[in-house]
CSV table of C-alpha atoms in Angstrom, one decimal:
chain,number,residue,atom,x,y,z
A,1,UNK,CA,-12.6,1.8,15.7
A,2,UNK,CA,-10.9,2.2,12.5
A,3,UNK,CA,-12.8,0.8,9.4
A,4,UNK,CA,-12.8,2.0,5.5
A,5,UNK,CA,-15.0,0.5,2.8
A,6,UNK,CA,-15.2,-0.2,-0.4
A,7,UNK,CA,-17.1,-2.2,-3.0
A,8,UNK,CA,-15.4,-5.4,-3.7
A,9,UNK,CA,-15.6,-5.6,-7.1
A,10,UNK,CA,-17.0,-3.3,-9.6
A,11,UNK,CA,-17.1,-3.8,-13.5
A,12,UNK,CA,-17.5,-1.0,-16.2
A,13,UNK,CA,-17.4,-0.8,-19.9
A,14,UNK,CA,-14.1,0.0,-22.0
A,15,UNK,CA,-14.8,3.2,-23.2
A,16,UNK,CA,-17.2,5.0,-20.5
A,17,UNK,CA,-16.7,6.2,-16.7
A,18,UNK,CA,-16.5,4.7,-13.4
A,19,UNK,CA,-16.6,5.7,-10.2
A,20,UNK,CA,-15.2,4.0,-7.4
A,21,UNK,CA,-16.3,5.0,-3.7
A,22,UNK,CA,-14.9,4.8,-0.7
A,23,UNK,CA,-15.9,5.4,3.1
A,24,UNK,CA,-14.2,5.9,5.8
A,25,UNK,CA,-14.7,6.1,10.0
A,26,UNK,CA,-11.1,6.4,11.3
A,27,UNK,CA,-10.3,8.5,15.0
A,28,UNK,CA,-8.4,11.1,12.8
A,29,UNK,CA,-7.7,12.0,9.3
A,30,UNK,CA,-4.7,13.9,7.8
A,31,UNK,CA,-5.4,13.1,4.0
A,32,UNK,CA,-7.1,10.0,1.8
A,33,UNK,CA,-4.3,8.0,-0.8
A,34,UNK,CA,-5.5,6.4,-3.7
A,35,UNK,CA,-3.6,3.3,-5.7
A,36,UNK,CA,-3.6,1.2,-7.8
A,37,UNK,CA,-2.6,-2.4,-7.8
A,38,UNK,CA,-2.3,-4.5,-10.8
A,39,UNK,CA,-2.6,-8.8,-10.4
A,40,UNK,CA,0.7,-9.6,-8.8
A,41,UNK,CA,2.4,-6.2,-9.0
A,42,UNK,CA,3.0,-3.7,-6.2
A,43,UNK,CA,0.6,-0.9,-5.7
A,44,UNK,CA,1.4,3.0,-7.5
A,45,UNK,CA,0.5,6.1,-6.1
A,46,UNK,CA,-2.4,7.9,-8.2
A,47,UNK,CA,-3.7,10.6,-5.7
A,48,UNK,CA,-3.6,12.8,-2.1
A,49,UNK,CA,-6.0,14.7,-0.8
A,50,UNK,CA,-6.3,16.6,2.4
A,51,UNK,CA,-9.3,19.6,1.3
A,52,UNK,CA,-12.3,18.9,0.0
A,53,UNK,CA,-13.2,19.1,-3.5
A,54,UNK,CA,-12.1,17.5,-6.5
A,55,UNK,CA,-8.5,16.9,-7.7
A,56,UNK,CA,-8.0,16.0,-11.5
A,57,UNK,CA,-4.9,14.3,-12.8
A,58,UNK,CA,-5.7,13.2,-16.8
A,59,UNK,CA,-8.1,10.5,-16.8
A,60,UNK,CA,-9.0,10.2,-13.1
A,61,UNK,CA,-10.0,12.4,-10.8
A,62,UNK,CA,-10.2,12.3,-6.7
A,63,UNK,CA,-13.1,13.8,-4.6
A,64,UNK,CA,-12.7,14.1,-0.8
A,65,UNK,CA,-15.8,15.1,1.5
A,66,UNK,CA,-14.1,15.3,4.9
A,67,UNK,CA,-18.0,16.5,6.6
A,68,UNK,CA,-19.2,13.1,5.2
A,69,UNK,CA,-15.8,11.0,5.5
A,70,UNK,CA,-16.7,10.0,2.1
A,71,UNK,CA,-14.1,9.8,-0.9
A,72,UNK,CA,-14.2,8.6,-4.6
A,73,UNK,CA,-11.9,8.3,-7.5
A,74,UNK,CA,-13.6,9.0,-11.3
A,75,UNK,CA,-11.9,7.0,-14.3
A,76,UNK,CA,-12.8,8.1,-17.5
A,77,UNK,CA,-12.3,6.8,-21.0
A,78,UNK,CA,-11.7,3.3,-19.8
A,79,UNK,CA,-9.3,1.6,-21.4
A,80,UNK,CA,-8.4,-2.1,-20.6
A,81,UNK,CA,-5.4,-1.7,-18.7
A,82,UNK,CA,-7.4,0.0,-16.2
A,83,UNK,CA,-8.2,-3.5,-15.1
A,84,UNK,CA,-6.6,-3.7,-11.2
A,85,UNK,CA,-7.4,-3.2,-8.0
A,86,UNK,CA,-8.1,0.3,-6.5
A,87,UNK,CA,-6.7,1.1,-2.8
A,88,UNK,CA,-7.6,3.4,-1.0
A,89,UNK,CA,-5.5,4.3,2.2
A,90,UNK,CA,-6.4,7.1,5.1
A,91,UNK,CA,-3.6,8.9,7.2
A,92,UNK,CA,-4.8,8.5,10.5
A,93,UNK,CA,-2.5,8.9,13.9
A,94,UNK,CA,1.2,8.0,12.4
A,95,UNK,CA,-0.4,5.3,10.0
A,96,UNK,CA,-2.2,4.4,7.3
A,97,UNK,CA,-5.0,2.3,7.4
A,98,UNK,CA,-5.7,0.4,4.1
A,99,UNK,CA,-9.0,-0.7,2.6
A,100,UNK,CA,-8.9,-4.0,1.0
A,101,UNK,CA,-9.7,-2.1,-2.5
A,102,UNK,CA,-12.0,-2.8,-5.3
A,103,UNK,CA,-11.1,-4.9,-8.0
A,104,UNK,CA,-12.1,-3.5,-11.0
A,105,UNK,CA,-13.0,-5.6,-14.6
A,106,UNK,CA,-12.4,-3.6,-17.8
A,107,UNK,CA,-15.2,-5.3,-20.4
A,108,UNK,CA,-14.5,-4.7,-24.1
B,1,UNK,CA,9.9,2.2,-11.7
B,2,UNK,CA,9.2,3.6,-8.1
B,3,UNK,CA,12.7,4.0,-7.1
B,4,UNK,CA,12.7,1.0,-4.7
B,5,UNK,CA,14.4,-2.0,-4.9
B,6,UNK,CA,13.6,-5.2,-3.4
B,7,UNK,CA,15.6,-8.3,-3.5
B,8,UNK,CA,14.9,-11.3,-4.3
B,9,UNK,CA,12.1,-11.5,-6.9
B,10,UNK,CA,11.1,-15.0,-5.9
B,11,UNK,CA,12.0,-17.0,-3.1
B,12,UNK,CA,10.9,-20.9,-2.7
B,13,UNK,CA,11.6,-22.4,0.4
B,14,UNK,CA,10.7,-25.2,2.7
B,15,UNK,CA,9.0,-25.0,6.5
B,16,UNK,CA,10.7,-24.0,9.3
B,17,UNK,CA,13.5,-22.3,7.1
B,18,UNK,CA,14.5,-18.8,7.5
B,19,UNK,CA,14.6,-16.2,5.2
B,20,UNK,CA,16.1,-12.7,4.7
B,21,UNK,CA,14.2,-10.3,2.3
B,22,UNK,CA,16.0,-7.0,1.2
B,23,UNK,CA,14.6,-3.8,0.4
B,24,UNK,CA,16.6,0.0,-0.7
B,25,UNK,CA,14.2,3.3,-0.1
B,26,UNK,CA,14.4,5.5,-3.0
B,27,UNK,CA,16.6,8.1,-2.6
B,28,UNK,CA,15.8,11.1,-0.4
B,29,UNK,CA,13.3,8.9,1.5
B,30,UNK,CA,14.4,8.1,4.9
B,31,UNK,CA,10.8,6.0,6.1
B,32,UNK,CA,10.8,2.2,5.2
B,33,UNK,CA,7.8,0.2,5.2
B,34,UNK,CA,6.9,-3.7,5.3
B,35,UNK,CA,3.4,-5.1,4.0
B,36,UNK,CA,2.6,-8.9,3.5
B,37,UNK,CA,-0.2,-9.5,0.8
B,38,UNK,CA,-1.5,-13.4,0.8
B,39,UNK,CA,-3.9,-14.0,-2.5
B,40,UNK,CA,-6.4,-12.3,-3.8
B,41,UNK,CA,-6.3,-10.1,0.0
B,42,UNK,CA,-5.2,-6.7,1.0
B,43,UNK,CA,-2.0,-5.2,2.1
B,44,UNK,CA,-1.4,-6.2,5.8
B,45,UNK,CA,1.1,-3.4,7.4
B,46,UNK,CA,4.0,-5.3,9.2
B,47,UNK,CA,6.6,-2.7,10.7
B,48,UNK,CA,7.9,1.0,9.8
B,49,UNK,CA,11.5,2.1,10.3
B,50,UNK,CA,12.6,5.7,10.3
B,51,UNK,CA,16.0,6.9,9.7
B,52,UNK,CA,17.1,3.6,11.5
B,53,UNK,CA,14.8,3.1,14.5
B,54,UNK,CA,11.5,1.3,14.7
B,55,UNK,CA,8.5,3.6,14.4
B,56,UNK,CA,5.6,1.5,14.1
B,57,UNK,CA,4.6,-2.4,14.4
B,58,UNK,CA,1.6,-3.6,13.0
B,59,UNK,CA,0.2,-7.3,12.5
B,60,UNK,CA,3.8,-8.3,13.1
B,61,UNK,CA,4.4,-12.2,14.1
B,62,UNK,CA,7.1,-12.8,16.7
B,63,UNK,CA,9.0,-15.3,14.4
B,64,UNK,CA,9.0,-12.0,11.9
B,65,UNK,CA,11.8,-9.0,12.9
B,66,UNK,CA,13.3,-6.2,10.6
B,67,UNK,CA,16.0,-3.4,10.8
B,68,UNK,CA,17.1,-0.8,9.1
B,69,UNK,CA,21.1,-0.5,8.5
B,70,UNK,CA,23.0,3.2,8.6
B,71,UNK,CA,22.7,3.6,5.1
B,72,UNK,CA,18.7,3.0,5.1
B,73,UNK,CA,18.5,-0.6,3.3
B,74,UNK,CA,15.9,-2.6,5.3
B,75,UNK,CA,15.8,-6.6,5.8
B,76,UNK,CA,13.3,-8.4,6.5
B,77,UNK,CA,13.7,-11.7,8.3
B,78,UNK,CA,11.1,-14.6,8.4
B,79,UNK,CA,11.8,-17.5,10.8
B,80,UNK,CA,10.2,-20.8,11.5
B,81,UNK,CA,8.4,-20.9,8.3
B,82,UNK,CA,5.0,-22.0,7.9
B,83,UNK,CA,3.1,-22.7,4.7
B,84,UNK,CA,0.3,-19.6,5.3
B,85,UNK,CA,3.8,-17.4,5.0
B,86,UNK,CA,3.4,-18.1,1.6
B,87,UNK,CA,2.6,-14.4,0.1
B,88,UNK,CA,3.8,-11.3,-1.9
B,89,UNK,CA,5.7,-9.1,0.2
B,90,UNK,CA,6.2,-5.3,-0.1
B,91,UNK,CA,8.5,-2.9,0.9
B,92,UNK,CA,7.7,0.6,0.5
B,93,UNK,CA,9.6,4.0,1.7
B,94,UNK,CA,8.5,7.3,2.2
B,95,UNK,CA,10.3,10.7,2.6
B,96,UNK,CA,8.1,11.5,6.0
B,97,UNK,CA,8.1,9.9,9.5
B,98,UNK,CA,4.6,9.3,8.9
B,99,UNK,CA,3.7,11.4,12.5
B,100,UNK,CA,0.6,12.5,14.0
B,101,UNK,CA,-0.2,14.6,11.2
B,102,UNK,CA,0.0,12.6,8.0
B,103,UNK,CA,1.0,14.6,5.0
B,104,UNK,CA,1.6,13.8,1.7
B,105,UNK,CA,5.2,13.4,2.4
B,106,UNK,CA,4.2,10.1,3.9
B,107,UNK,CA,2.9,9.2,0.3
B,108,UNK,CA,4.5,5.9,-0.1
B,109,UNK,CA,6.2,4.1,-3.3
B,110,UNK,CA,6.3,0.6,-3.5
B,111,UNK,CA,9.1,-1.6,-4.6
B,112,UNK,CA,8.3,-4.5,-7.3
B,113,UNK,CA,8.1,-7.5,-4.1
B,114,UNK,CA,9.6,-10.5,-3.2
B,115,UNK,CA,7.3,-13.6,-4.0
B,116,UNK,CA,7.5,-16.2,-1.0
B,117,UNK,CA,6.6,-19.6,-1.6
B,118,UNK,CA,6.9,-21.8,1.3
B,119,UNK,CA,6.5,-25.8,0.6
């Protein structure tokens, strides 16, 4: 089958780091999407990657471990508007298959 | 701003109505997509249309159906209405086909939705 987890809900402190996992058991993989998804808005695109390793972009960074099928994104500096839902999405066989992200609570 | 459009913002309507949702790709991208999002759950994948044909169904009901018109606009049509319809729906596009071997041309941008209340 095709299944990706992640924690439901996660809450971190404004100011440090968090890091938000997610695994995946899919019959293929062609490259892990991360978004974002703020309370009633559509998701944005904040990563792809296809090789392992980490890709930074600012504040948050995206690891992929294709041997382990094992993924996570790193937000630093956490600033309250950081406050949303985190996707992550795995190409797989012409599709994406969606996790049902982690909701993530910014506390001042 | 993604690029996408989606029309309209909100949408309150009544059982067993129909509706029509519209959506414009950004431009360049030729892949539409279709999600429905009830509260506080994740993106459910409807249907994906490529340069004009259907390329992929997902959790699709049969009172649901979509094209995509010549010049790449996609509508969505909801039928029969029922009050679980009620949800935020997405459209997004893509520049890819989204084949065998996903690539990040298949990234996809999302338009803002269309809100669907259905009393």
């Amino acid at each position: 089958g095709q299944n990706i987890d992640q924690p439901t809900e996660m809450t971190a402190t404004e100011g440090a780091i968090v890091q938000i996992n997610c695994t995946y058991q899919t019959s293929g993989f062609n490259g892990l999407f991360w978004y974002q998804q703020h309370a009633g808005e559509a998701p944005t695109f904040l990563s792809y990657n296809v090789l392992d390793g980490l890709e930074e972009k600012g504040r948050f960074s995206s690891f992929l471990s294709r041997s382990k099928g094992y993924s996570y994104l790193l937000l630093k500096e956490l600033q309250m508007k950081d406050s949303a839902s985190y996707l992550c999405a795995v190409g797989s066989n012409y599709q994406l298959i969606w996790g049902a992200g982690t909701k993530l609570i910014i506390k001042p | 701003d993604s690029g996408v459009t989606q029309t309209p913002k909100h949408l309150i309507t009544a059982t067993g109505q129909r509706v029509t949702l519209r959506c414009s790709p950004r431009s360049g991208d030729l892949s539409v997509y279709w999600y429905q999002q009830s509260l506080d759950q994740g993106l459910q994948f409807l249907i994906q249309y490529y340069n004009g044909e259907e390329r992929a169904k997902g959790n699709i009901l049969e009172r649901f159906s979509a094209q995509q018109f010549p010049d790449l606009h996609s509508e969505l049509n909801l039928s029969s209405l029922e009050l679980g319809d009620s949800a935020l729906y997405f459209c997004a596009s893509s520049v890819g086909a989204m084949t065998r071997a996903v690539t990040s041309t298949d990234t996809q941008y999302f338009g803002p939705g269309t809100r669907l209340t259905v009393l």
